[in-house]
Short mmCIF file of C-alpha atoms and ligand atoms in Angstrom, two decimals:
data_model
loop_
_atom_site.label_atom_id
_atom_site.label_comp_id
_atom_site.label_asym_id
_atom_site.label_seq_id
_atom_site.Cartn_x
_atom_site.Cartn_y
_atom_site.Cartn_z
CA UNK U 1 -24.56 -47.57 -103.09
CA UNK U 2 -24.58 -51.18 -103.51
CA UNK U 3 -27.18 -51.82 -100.40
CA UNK U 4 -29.96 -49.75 -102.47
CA UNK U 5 -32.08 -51.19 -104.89
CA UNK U 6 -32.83 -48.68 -107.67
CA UNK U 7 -36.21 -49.04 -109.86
CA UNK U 8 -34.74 -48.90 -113.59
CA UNK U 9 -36.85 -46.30 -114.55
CA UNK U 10 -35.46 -43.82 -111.80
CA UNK U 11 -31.91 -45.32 -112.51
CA UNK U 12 -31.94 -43.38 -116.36
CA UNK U 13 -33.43 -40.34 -114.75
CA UNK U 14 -30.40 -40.04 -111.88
CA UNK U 15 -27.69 -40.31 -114.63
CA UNK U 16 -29.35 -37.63 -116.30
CA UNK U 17 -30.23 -35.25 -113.38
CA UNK U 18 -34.22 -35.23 -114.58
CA UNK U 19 -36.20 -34.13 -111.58
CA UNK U 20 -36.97 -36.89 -108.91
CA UNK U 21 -39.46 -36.91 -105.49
CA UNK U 22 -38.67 -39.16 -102.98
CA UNK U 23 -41.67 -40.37 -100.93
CA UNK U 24 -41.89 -42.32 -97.29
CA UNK U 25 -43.46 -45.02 -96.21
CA UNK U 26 -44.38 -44.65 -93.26
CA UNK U 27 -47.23 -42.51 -93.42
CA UNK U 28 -48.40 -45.48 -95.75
CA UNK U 29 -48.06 -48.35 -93.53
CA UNK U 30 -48.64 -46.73 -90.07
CA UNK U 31 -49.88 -42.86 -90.57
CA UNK U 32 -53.32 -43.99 -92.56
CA UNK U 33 -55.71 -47.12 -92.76
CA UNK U 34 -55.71 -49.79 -95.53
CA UNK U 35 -56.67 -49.30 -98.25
CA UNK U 36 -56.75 -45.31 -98.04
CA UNK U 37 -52.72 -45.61 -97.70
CA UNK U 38 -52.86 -47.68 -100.98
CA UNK U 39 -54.92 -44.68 -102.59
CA UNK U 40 -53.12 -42.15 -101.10
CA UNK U 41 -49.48 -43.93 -102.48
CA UNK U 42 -50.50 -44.18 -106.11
CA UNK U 43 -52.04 -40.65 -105.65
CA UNK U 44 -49.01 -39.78 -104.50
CA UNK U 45 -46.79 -40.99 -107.03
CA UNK U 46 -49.33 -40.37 -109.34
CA UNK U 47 -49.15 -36.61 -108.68
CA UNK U 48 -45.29 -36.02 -108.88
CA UNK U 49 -45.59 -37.08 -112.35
CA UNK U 50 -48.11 -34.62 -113.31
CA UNK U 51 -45.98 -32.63 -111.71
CA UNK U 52 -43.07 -33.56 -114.56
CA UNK U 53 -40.97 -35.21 -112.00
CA UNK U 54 -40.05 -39.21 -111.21
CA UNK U 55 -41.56 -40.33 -108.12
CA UNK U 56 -39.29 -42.26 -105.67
CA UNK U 57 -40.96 -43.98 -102.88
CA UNK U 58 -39.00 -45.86 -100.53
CA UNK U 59 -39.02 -48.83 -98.19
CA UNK U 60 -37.04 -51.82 -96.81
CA UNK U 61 -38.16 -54.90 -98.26
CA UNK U 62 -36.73 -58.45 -96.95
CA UNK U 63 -33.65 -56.30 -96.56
CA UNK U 64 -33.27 -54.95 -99.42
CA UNK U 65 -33.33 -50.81 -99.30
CA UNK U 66 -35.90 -50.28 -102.32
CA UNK U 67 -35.82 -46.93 -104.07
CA UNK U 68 -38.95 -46.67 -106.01
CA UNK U 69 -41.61 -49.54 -105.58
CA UNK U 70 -43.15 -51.76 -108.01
CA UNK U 71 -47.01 -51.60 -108.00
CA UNK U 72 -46.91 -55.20 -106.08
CA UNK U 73 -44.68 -53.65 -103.34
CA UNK U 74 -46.28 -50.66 -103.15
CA UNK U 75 -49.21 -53.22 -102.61
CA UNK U 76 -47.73 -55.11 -99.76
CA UNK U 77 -46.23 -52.43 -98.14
CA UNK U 78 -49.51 -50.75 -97.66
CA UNK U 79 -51.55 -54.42 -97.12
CA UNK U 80 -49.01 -55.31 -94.58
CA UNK U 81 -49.72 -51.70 -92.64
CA UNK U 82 -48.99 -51.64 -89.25
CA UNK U 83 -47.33 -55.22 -88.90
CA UNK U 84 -44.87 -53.74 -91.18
CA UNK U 85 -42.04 -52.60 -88.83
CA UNK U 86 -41.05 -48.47 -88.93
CA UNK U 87 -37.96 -47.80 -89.39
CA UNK U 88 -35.95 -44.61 -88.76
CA UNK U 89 -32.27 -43.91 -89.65
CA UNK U 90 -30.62 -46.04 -87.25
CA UNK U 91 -32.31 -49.41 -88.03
CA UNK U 92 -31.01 -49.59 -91.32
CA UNK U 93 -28.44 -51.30 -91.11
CA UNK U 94 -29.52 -53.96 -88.78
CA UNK U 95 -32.81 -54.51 -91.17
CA UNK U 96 -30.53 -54.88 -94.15
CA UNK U 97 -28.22 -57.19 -92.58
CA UNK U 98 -31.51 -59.37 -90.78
CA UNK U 99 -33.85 -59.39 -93.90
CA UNK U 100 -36.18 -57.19 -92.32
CA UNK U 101 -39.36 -55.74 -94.07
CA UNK U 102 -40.36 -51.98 -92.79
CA UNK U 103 -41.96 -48.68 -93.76
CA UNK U 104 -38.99 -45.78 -93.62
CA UNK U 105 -39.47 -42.63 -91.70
CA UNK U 106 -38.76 -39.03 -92.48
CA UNK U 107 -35.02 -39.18 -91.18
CA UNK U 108 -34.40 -43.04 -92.95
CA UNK U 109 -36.08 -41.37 -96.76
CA UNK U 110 -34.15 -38.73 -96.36
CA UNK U 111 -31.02 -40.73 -95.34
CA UNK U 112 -31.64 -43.23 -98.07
CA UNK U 113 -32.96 -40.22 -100.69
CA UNK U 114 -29.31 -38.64 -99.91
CA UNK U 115 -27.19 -41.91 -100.83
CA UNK U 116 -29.46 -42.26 -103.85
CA UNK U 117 -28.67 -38.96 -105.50
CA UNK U 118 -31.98 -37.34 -104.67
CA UNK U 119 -32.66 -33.97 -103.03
CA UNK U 120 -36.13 -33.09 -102.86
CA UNK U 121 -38.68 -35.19 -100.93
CA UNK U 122 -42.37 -34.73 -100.22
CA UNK U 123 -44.23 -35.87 -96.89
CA UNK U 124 -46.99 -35.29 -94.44
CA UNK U 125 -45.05 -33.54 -91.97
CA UNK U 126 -42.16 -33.95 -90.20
CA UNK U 127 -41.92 -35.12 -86.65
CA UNK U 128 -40.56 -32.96 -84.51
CA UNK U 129 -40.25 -32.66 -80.36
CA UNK U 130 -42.99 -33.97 -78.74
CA UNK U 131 -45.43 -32.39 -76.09
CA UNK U 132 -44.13 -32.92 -72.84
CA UNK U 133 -40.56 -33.52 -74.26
CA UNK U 134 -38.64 -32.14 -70.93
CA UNK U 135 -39.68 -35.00 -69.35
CA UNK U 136 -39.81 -37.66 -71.82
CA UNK U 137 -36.73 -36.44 -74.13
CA UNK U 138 -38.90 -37.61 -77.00
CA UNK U 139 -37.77 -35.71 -79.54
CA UNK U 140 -38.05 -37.16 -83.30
CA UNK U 141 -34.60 -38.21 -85.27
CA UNK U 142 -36.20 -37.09 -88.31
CA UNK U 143 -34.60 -33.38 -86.23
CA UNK U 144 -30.96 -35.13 -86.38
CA UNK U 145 -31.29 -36.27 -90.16
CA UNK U 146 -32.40 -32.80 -91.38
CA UNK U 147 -29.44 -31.40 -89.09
CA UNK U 148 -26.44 -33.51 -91.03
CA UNK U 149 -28.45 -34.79 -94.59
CA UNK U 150 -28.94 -32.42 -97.61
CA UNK U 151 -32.39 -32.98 -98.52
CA UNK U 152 -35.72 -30.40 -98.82
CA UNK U 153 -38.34 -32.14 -97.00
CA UNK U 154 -41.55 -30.38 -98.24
CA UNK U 155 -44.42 -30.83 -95.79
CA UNK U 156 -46.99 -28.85 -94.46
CA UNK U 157 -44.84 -28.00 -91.38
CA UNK U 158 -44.32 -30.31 -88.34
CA UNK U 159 -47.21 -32.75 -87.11
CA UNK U 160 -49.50 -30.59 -84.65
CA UNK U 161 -49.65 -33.22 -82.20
CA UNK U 162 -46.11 -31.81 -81.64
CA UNK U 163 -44.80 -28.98 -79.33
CA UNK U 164 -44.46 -26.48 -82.41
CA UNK U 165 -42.45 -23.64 -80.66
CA UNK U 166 -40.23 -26.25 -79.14
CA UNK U 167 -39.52 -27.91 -82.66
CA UNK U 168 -38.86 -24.30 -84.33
CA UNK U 169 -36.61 -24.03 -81.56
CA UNK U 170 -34.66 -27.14 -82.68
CA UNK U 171 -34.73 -26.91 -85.89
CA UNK U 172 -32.76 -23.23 -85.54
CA UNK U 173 -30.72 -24.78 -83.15
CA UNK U 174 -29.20 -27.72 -85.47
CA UNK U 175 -29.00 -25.14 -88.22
CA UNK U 176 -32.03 -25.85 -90.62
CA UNK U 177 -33.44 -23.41 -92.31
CA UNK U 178 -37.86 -23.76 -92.47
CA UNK U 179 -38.91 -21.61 -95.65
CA UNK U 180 -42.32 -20.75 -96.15
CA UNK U 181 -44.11 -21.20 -98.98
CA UNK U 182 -46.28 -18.31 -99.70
CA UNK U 183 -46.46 -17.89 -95.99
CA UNK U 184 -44.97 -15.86 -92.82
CA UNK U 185 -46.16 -18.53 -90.31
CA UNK U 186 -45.24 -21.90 -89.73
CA UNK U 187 -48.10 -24.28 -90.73
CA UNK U 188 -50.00 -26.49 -88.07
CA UNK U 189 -49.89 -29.76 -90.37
CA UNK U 190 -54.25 -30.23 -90.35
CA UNK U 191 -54.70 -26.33 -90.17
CA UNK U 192 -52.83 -23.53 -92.31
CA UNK U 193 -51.24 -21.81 -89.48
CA UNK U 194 -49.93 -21.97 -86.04
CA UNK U 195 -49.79 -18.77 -85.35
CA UNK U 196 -45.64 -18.71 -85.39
CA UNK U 197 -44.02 -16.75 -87.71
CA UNK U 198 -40.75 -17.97 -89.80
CA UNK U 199 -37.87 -15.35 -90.93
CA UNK U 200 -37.96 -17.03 -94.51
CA UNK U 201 -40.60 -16.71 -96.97
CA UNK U 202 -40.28 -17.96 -100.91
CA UNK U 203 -43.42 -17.28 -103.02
CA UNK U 204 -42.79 -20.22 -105.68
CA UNK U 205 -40.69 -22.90 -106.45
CA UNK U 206 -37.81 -20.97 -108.38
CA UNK U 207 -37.02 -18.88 -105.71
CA UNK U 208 -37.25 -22.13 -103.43
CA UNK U 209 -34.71 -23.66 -105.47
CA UNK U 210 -32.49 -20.83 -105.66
CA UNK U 211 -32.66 -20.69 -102.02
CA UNK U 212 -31.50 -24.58 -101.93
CA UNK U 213 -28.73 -24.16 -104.23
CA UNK U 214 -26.82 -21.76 -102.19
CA UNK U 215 -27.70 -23.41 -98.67
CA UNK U 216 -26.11 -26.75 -100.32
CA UNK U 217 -23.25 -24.77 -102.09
CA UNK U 218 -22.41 -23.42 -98.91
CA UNK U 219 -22.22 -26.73 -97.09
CA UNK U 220 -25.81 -26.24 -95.51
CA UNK U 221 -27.59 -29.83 -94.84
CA UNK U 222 -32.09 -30.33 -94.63
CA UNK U 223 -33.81 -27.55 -95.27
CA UNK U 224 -38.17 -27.73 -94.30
CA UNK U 225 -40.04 -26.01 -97.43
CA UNK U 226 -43.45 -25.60 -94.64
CA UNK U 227 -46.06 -25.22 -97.37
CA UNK U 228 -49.60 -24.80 -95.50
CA UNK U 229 -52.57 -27.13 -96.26
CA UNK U 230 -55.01 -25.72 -98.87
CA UNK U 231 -57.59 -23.29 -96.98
CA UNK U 232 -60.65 -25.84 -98.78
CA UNK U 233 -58.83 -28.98 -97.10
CA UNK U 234 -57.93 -26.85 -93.64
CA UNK U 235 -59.89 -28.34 -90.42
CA UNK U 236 -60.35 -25.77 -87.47
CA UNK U 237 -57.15 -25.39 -84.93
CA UNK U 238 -59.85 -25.61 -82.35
CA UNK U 239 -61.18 -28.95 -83.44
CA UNK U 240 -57.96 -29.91 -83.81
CA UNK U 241 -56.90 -29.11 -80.82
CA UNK U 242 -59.29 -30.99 -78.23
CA UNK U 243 -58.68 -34.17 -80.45
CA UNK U 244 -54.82 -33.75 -79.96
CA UNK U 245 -55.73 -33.27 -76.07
CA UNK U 246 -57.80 -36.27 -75.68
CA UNK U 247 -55.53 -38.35 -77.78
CA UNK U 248 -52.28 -37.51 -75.43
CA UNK U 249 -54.46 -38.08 -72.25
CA UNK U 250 -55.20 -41.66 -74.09
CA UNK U 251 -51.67 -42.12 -74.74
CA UNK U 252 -50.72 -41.41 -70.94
CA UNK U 253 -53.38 -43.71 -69.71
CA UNK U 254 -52.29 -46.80 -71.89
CA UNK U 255 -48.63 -45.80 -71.62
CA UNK U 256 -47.64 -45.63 -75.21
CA UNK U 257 -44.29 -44.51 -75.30
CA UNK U 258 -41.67 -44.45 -77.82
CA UNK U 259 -41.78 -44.94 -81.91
CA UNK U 260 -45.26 -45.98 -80.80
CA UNK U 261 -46.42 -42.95 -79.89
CA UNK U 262 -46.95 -40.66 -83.11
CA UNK U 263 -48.79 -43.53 -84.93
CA UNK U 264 -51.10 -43.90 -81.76
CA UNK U 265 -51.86 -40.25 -81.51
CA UNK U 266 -52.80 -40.12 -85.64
CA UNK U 267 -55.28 -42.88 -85.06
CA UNK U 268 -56.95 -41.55 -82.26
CA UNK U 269 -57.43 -38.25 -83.90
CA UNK U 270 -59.20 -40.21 -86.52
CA UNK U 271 -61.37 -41.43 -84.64
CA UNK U 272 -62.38 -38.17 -82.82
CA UNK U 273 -62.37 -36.12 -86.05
CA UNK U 274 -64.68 -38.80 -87.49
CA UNK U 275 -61.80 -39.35 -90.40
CA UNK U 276 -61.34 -35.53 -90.83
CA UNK U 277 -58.06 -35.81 -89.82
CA UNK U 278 -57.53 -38.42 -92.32
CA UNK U 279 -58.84 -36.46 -95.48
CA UNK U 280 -56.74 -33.58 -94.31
CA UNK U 281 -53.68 -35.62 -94.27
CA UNK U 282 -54.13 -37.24 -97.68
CA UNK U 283 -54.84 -33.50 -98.99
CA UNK U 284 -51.91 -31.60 -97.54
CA UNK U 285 -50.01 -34.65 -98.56
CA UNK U 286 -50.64 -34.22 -102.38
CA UNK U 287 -50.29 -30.62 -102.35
CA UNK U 288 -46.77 -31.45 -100.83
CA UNK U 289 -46.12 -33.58 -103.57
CA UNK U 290 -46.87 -31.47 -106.51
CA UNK U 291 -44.88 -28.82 -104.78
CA UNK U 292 -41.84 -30.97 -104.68
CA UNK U 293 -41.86 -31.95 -108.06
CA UNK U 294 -42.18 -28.34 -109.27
CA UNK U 295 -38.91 -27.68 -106.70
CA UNK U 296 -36.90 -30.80 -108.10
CA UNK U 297 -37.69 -28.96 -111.81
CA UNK U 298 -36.58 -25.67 -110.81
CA UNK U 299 -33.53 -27.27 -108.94
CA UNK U 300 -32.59 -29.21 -112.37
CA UNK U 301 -32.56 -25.92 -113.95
CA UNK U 302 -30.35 -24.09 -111.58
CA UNK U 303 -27.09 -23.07 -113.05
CA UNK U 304 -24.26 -24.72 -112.23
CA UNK U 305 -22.43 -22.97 -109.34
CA UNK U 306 -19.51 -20.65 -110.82
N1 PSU K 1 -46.47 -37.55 -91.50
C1 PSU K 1 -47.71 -38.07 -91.62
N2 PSU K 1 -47.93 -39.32 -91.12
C2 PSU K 1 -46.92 -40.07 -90.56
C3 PSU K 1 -45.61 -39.52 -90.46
C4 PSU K 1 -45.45 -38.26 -90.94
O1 PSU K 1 -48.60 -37.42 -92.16
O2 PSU K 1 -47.16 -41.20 -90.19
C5 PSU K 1 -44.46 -40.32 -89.89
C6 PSU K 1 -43.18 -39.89 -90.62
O3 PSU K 1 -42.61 -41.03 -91.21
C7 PSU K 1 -42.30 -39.32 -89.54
C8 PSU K 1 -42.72 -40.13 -88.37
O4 PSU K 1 -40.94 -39.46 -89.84
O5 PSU K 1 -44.14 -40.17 -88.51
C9 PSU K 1 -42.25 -39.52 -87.06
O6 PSU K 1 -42.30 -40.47 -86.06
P1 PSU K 1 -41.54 -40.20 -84.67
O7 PSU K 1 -42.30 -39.09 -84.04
O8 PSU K 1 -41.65 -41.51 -83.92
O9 PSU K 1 -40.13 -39.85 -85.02
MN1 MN K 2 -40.05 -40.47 -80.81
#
């Protein structure tokens, strides 16, 4: 507990178990272009506390594991972009112990969100297994954190530059459970449905909550609350589609490989969607947040377990 660095105002509202969102960073710094991710972070934050919850967003700064940013982080972390390093679950350590500065994935907020004492979180969407996986193995750790940390990662499903059938495969496989929200199909991230359906279905954020109580009271780890982008904010799966295309043959071509690659892929679609891709993302993000926070409510209110 020690290595985390815990804004004071969040440190009150963990000793009383009031309601509390994590965020990520790294759809600040590397998923969207200064100063949009600036925007989009006080939006954010902004939005969980309309939704009557404390917003948590969290980074690595010179080393120190920050839980809930100051508005002059929040600042540099979104200035600093893409020279800002990303950093998933297993370069914590290493960044604490060096004095590194970096945006934290999915899997490190959640990790991090976990040792804080929070257990809702609200993001983009998650990663997931990536087209073409059998070959390249690339298959996102944010899978492995959900598997082993208990944490509800609302987000409007996984991002659809992913192989989606492959990553509801995984995700069954290490044991999390994807709820819809008001929905029977798993959500394509930019457009409201993929066309897969999910065996789980809650229709509002009580029954979400009650569902998360009893996965954690029975030992269960990260559960994915898939709530759709709004219809209004929804771009075509079509359009979508033949930018995702062109933006993996890219990738190929220039042999972008590794943590490199989802960053690469969101910037190109940018560009093809002439920044529709962007205003989609910033949408579906918000309505992510205010979801969470009415979760981490309902969640406060749960009874006790007998
Ligand atoms: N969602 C977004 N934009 C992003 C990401 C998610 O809307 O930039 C980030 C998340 O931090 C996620 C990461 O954990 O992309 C996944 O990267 P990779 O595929 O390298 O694991
Ligand atoms: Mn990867």
């Amino acid at each position: 507990m020690s290595d985390l660095v815990i804004a004071p105002e969040l440190r009150g509202a963990l000793d009383d178990l009031r309601p509390i969102v994590a965020l990520e960073s790294t759809i600040i710094a590397h998923g969207l272009p200064y100063p949009r991710n600036l925007e989009t972070a006080r939006l954010l934050e902004r939005t969980v506390r309309a939704g009557g919850a404390l917003p948590a967003t969290i980074a690595v700064l010179d080393g120190r594991i920050r839980v809930g940013l100051d508005t002059g982080e929040l600042e540099r972390l979104a200035r600093d972009g893409a020279a800002m390093r990303k950093l998933s679950t297993r370069d914590l350590g290493f960044a604490a112990a060096r004095g590194v500065s970096g945006a934290t994935t999915v899997a490190a907020t959640m990790a991090i969100a976990a040792r804080a004492g929070i257990s809702v979180f609200a993001t983009g969407g998650i990663g997931g297994v990536h087209r073409g996986a059998e070959l390249s193995f690339d298959v996102s750790a944010d899978l492995a954190e959900l598997a082993r940390t208990a944490v509800a990662v609302v987000s409007a499903g996984a991002k659809a530059i992913l192989d989606l059938p492959k990553t509801l495969e995984m995700l069954e496989t290490l044991g999390v459970p994807v709820i819809g929200l008001g929905t029977d199909v798993f959500p394509a991230f930019w457009s409201e449905s993929s066309g897969l359906r999910l065996e789980k279905r809650c229709d509002d954020p009580a029954q979400v909550a009650a569902a998360l109580a009893a996965h954690w009271r029975l030992g269960g780890a990260g559960a994915v609350i898939a709530n759709p982008i709004p219809a209004a904010d929804a771009l075509p799966r079509d359009l979508v589609e033949d930018a995702i295309e062109s933006a993996l043959a890219d990738a190929e071509r220039q042999g972008v490989h590794g943590k490199a690659v989802t960053p690469f892929l969101l910037a190109r679609i940018e560009a093809s969607t002439q920044g529709r891709s962007v205003a989609a993302n910033v949408a579906l993000a918000v309505n992510n947040a205010r979801i969470a926070a009415a979760i981490a409510e309902a969640l406060c209110k749960q009874k006790p377990p007998p």
